[in-house]
Amino acid sequence: MSIDVQGYMGTTVEPWGKLFYRLVWNHLNCENKRVLDFGSGLGITANHLAKRNEVIAIEPNREMVANRILENPYMQFVGSADELKKIPDQSIDVIICHNVLEYVEDRKCILKEFVRVLKQDGFVSIIKHNKMGKIVQKVVFENNIDDAIRLLSNMDVESVNFGTIHEYEEKELEADSDFKLKIDQVYGLRTFYALQRNEWKYEDDWLESMFKIECAVEEMPEFREIAFFHHVILKLSEPSL
């Protein structure tokens, strides 16, 4: 699959790209941990976390791996669930899986491997599309009424770069892990800023102001429901006695 790498990387230097990652990283308290970034893409989060952690990154797209960010050293492997199977049991403190599970056919298999490699006191960080927020933004931001109607009808839509998007609900993560993972926290991401005019986003105080308002509402159910993304933190269920 060919990826528009330059266009994809360009979003990370725009103010809205900077804001997205700042919000995500604000939820992650990672220091002196062993981190697995599954579906690491261009290595934006892997590179950031590698400042203070040991990071293993797995990405199937060779083009993205070839163009990845590597300011801080981390281990990079090309592959998918096949590479997951090589990681020892209970050896990972934090698993990162951002904007990945919508595009795979073997979500249950991947979550099973996450359960196997995760330490008992570790956590999994998953970023996923939020369907209700996506419908709002398809209509308001993109004027894409056809895709909005498809989502309302529980039909899949297509991504520009990554193919069919298989929407799923947060609770399915628990069920697909045979309830060995439980949801600990859900944050809303991109609640407001994708609905704004782009020229506002280059104003001097935009990033700081928008960061504050996004943080203020990210755990409020009413606003979380209309956020474009959800950041889901999962932990292992307590072992049965």
GROMACS .gro file of C-alpha atoms in nm:
model
  241
    1MET     CA    1   0.000   0.000   0.000
    2SER     CA    2   0.141   0.339  -0.100
    3ILE     CA    3   0.128   0.608   0.168
    4ASP     CA    4   0.148   0.984   0.121
    5VAL     CA    5   0.439   1.002   0.363
    6GLN     CA    6   0.523   1.366   0.304
    7GLY     CA    7   0.163   1.474   0.349
    8TYR     CA    8   0.129   1.257   0.657
    9MET     CA    9   0.446   1.397   0.811
   10GLY     CA   10   0.339   1.750   0.726
   11THR     CA   11   0.043   1.727   0.962
   12THR     CA   12   0.281   1.672   1.256
   13VAL     CA   13   0.438   2.016   1.211
   14GLU     CA   14   0.107   2.197   1.169
   15PRO     CA   15  -0.043   2.339   1.492
   16TRP     CA   16  -0.328   2.086   1.494
   17GLY     CA   17  -0.079   1.797   1.461
   18LYS     CA   18   0.132   1.934   1.745
   19LEU     CA   19  -0.179   1.969   1.958
   20PHE     CA   20  -0.295   1.613   1.890
   21TYR     CA   21   0.031   1.460   2.009
   22ARG     CA   22   0.061   1.695   2.304
   23LEU     CA   23  -0.282   1.586   2.425
   24VAL     CA   24  -0.203   1.217   2.376
   25TRP     CA   25   0.136   1.232   2.547
   26ASN     CA   26  -0.019   1.423   2.836
   27HIS     CA   27  -0.216   1.106   2.918
   28LEU     CA   28   0.093   0.884   2.922
   29ASN     CA   29   0.310   0.876   3.231
   30CYS     CA   30   0.602   0.680   3.091
   31GLU     CA   31   0.950   0.691   3.237
   32ASN     CA   32   1.201   0.408   3.271
   33LYS     CA   33   0.948   0.168   3.119
   34ARG     CA   34   0.966  -0.097   2.848
   35VAL     CA   35   0.728   0.028   2.580
   36LEU     CA   36   0.586  -0.149   2.275
   37ASP     CA   37   0.452   0.075   1.998
   38PHE     CA   38   0.245  -0.152   1.772
   39GLY     CA   39   0.166   0.012   1.440
   40SER     CA   40   0.428   0.278   1.501
   41GLY     CA   41   0.387   0.449   1.163
   42LEU     CA   42   0.645   0.724   1.123
   43GLY     CA   43   0.770   0.674   1.477
   44ILE     CA   44   0.637   1.002   1.617
   45THR     CA   45   0.530   0.856   1.951
   46ALA     CA   46   0.804   0.591   1.959
   47ASN     CA   47   1.067   0.860   1.913
   48HIS     CA   48   0.911   1.082   2.181
   49LEU     CA   49   0.885   0.804   2.441
   50ALA     CA   50   1.237   0.682   2.363
   51LYS     CA   51   1.373   0.991   2.540
   52ARG     CA   52   1.306   0.827   2.878
   53ASN     CA   53   1.209   0.467   2.799
   54GLU     CA   54   1.322   0.154   2.618
   55VAL     CA   55   1.099   0.138   2.311
   56ILE     CA   56   1.024  -0.145   2.068
   57ALA     CA   57   0.835  -0.036   1.756
   58ILE     CA   58   0.650  -0.259   1.508
   59GLU     CA   59   0.516  -0.129   1.176
   60PRO     CA   60   0.413  -0.326   0.864
   61ASN     CA   61   0.461  -0.046   0.609
   62ARG     CA   62   0.823  -0.036   0.488
   63GLU     CA   63   0.785   0.309   0.334
   64MET     CA   64   0.683   0.457   0.667
   65VAL     CA   65   0.965   0.277   0.846
   66ALA     CA   66   1.216   0.409   0.593
   67ASN     CA   67   1.099   0.766   0.659
   68ARG     CA   68   1.050   0.737   1.035
   69ILE     CA   69   1.166   0.990   1.293
   70LEU     CA   70   1.473   0.866   1.476
   71GLU     CA   71   1.605   1.144   1.697
   72ASN     CA   72   1.609   0.911   1.999
   73PRO     CA   73   1.721   0.547   1.967
   74TYR     CA   74   1.458   0.272   1.967
   75MET     CA   75   1.427  -0.079   1.820
   76GLN     CA   76   1.228  -0.090   1.496
   77PHE     CA   77   1.085  -0.405   1.339
   78VAL     CA   78   0.892  -0.440   1.014
   79GLY     CA   79   0.592  -0.668   1.054
   80SER     CA   80   0.262  -0.711   1.233
   81ALA     CA   81   0.119  -0.984   1.459
   82ASP     CA   82   0.407  -1.209   1.347
   83GLU     CA   83   0.653  -0.981   1.528
   84LEU     CA   84   0.428  -0.962   1.833
   85LYS     CA   85   0.458  -1.337   1.877
   86LYS     CA   86   0.836  -1.304   1.921
   87ILE     CA   87   0.805  -1.087   2.234
   88PRO     CA   88   0.841  -1.276   2.566
   89ASP     CA   89   0.547  -1.316   2.803
   90GLN     CA   90   0.486  -1.037   3.057
   91SER     CA   91   0.782  -0.832   2.937
   92ILE     CA   92   0.615  -0.500   2.843
   93ASP     CA   93   0.508  -0.218   3.077
   94VAL     CA   94   0.319  -0.002   2.825
   95ILE     CA   95   0.162  -0.095   2.490
   96ILE     CA   96   0.088   0.183   2.241
   97CYS     CA   97  -0.161   0.107   1.964
   98HIS     CA   98  -0.280   0.430   1.805
   99ASN     CA   99  -0.518   0.442   1.506
  100VAL     CA  100  -0.446   0.080   1.415
  101LEU     CA  101  -0.724  -0.158   1.515
  102GLU     CA  102  -0.981  -0.006   1.273
  103TYR     CA  103  -0.767  -0.128   0.984
  104VAL     CA  104  -0.691  -0.488   1.083
  105GLU     CA  105  -0.888  -0.807   1.033
  106ASP     CA  106  -0.739  -0.990   1.332
  107ARG     CA  107  -0.819  -0.758   1.622
  108LYS     CA  108  -0.885  -1.047   1.862
  109CYS     CA  109  -0.552  -1.207   1.779
  110ILE     CA  110  -0.366  -0.881   1.841
  111LEU     CA  111  -0.542  -0.816   2.173
  112LYS     CA  112  -0.465  -1.171   2.281
  113GLU     CA  113  -0.096  -1.102   2.220
  114PHE     CA  114  -0.121  -0.774   2.411
  115VAL     CA  115  -0.256  -0.964   2.711
  116ARG     CA  116   0.026  -1.216   2.687
  117VAL     CA  117   0.316  -0.968   2.671
  118LEU     CA  118   0.179  -0.708   2.917
  119LYS     CA  119   0.307  -0.702   3.275
  120GLN     CA  120   0.040  -0.732   3.544
  121ASP     CA  121   0.079  -0.367   3.647
  122GLY     CA  122   0.112  -0.235   3.290
  123PHE     CA  123  -0.140  -0.066   3.064
  124VAL     CA  124  -0.248  -0.047   2.700
  125SER     CA  125  -0.300   0.287   2.524
  126ILE     CA  126  -0.539   0.265   2.228
  127ILE     CA  127  -0.655   0.555   2.012
  128LYS     CA  128  -0.963   0.486   1.804
  129HIS     CA  129  -1.223   0.670   1.601
  130ASN     CA  130  -1.534   0.775   1.789
  131LYS     CA  131  -1.829   0.721   1.556
  132MET     CA  132  -2.060   0.992   1.692
  133GLY     CA  133  -1.790   1.256   1.681
  134LYS     CA  134  -1.684   1.136   1.339
  135ILE     CA  135  -2.037   1.180   1.206
  136VAL     CA  136  -2.048   1.538   1.338
  137GLN     CA  137  -1.714   1.622   1.179
  138LYS     CA  138  -1.798   1.452   0.848
  139VAL     CA  139  -2.099   1.683   0.818
  140VAL     CA  140  -1.958   2.006   0.965
  141PHE     CA  141  -1.590   1.997   0.868
  142GLU     CA  142  -1.586   1.789   0.548
  143ASN     CA  143  -1.940   1.839   0.413
  144ASN     CA  144  -1.929   1.464   0.344
  145ILE     CA  145  -2.293   1.372   0.394
  146ASP     CA  146  -2.264   1.033   0.219
  147ASP     CA  147  -2.004   0.903   0.464
  148ALA     CA  148  -2.204   1.044   0.758
  149ILE     CA  149  -2.510   0.849   0.644
  150ARG     CA  150  -2.301   0.535   0.598
  151LEU     CA  151  -2.172   0.566   0.955
  152LEU     CA  152  -2.526   0.624   1.086
  153SER     CA  153  -2.626   0.302   0.908
  154ASN     CA  154  -2.337   0.111   1.073
  155MET     CA  155  -2.157   0.076   0.741
  156ASP     CA  156  -1.781   0.101   0.691
  157VAL     CA  157  -1.617   0.397   0.519
  158GLU     CA  158  -1.285   0.428   0.337
  159SER     CA  159  -0.966   0.600   0.451
  160VAL     CA  160  -0.757   0.794   0.200
  161ASN     CA  161  -0.437   0.610   0.294
  162PHE     CA  162  -0.528   0.296   0.486
  163GLY     CA  163  -0.829   0.135   0.318
  164THR     CA  164  -1.152   0.026   0.486
  165ILE     CA  165  -1.218   0.158   0.837
  166HIS     CA  166  -1.382  -0.104   1.059
  167GLU     CA  167  -1.551   0.095   1.334
  168TYR     CA  168  -1.584  -0.064   1.678
  169GLU     CA  169  -1.697   0.040   2.025
  170GLU     CA  170  -1.475   0.061   2.332
  171LYS     CA  171  -1.651  -0.227   2.509
  172GLU     CA  172  -1.555  -0.455   2.219
  173LEU     CA  173  -1.193  -0.423   2.330
  174GLU     CA  174  -1.281  -0.592   2.657
  175ALA     CA  175  -1.487  -0.863   2.487
  176ASP     CA  176  -1.226  -0.927   2.216
  177SER     CA  177  -0.962  -0.980   2.486
  178ASP     CA  178  -1.188  -1.240   2.651
  179PHE     CA  179  -1.237  -0.979   2.924
  180LYS     CA  180  -0.874  -1.007   3.030
  181LEU     CA  181  -0.839  -0.635   2.959
  182LYS     CA  182  -1.065  -0.382   3.129
  183ILE     CA  183  -1.121  -0.016   3.044
  184ASP     CA  184  -0.957   0.207   3.302
  185GLN     CA  185  -1.010   0.548   3.139
  186VAL     CA  186  -1.147   0.704   2.820
  187TYR     CA  187  -1.044   1.051   2.704
  188GLY     CA  188  -1.196   1.253   2.423
  189LEU     CA  189  -0.950   1.383   2.161
  190ARG     CA  190  -1.010   1.651   1.898
  191THR     CA  191  -1.337   1.767   2.046
  192PHE     CA  192  -1.332   2.122   1.911
  193TYR     CA  193  -1.027   2.211   1.710
  194ALA     CA  194  -1.103   2.026   1.387
  195LEU     CA  195  -1.425   2.226   1.361
  196GLN     CA  196  -1.244   2.559   1.361
  197ARG     CA  197  -1.124   2.763   1.065
  198ASN     CA  198  -0.760   2.687   0.990
  199GLU     CA  199  -0.645   3.050   0.990
  200TRP     CA  200  -0.723   3.074   1.363
  201LYS     CA  201  -0.486   2.786   1.433
  202TYR     CA  202  -0.180   2.993   1.340
  203GLU     CA  203  -0.249   3.265   1.595
  204ASP     CA  204   0.016   3.296   1.867
  205ASP     CA  205  -0.195   3.179   2.159
  206TRP     CA  206  -0.407   2.920   1.974
  207LEU     CA  207  -0.220   2.605   2.076
  208GLU     CA  208  -0.202   2.690   2.447
  209SER     CA  209  -0.564   2.804   2.463
  210MET     CA  210  -0.696   2.504   2.274
  211PHE     CA  211  -0.486   2.266   2.484
  212LYS     CA  212  -0.650   2.405   2.798
  213ILE     CA  213  -1.007   2.373   2.670
  214GLU     CA  214  -0.952   2.026   2.524
  215CYS     CA  215  -0.804   1.908   2.857
  216ALA     CA  216  -1.095   2.067   3.044
  217VAL     CA  217  -1.358   1.861   2.858
  218GLU     CA  218  -1.174   1.539   2.766
  219GLU     CA  219  -1.327   1.340   3.056
  220MET     CA  220  -1.673   1.500   3.049
  221PRO     CA  221  -1.918   1.247   2.898
  222GLU     CA  222  -2.120   1.505   2.706
  223PHE     CA  223  -1.816   1.640   2.523
  224ARG     CA  224  -1.639   1.305   2.500
  225GLU     CA  225  -1.930   1.175   2.292
  226ILE     CA  226  -1.865   1.429   2.016
  227ALA     CA  227  -1.483   1.401   2.011
  228PHE     CA  228  -1.340   1.266   1.685
  229PHE     CA  229  -1.107   1.024   1.864
  230HIS     CA  230  -1.116   0.836   2.193
  231HIS     CA  231  -0.801   0.756   2.386
  232VAL     CA  232  -0.872   0.434   2.576
  233ILE     CA  233  -0.649   0.315   2.861
  234LEU     CA  234  -0.687  -0.054   2.945
  235LYS     CA  235  -0.536  -0.261   3.222
  236LEU     CA  236  -0.529  -0.631   3.290
  237SER     CA  237  -0.827  -0.763   3.484
  238GLU     CA  238  -0.755  -0.883   3.832
  239PRO     CA  239  -0.657  -1.249   3.823
  240SER     CA  240  -0.930  -1.471   3.960
  241LEU     CA  241  -0.856  -1.636   4.294
   0.00000   0.00000   0.00000
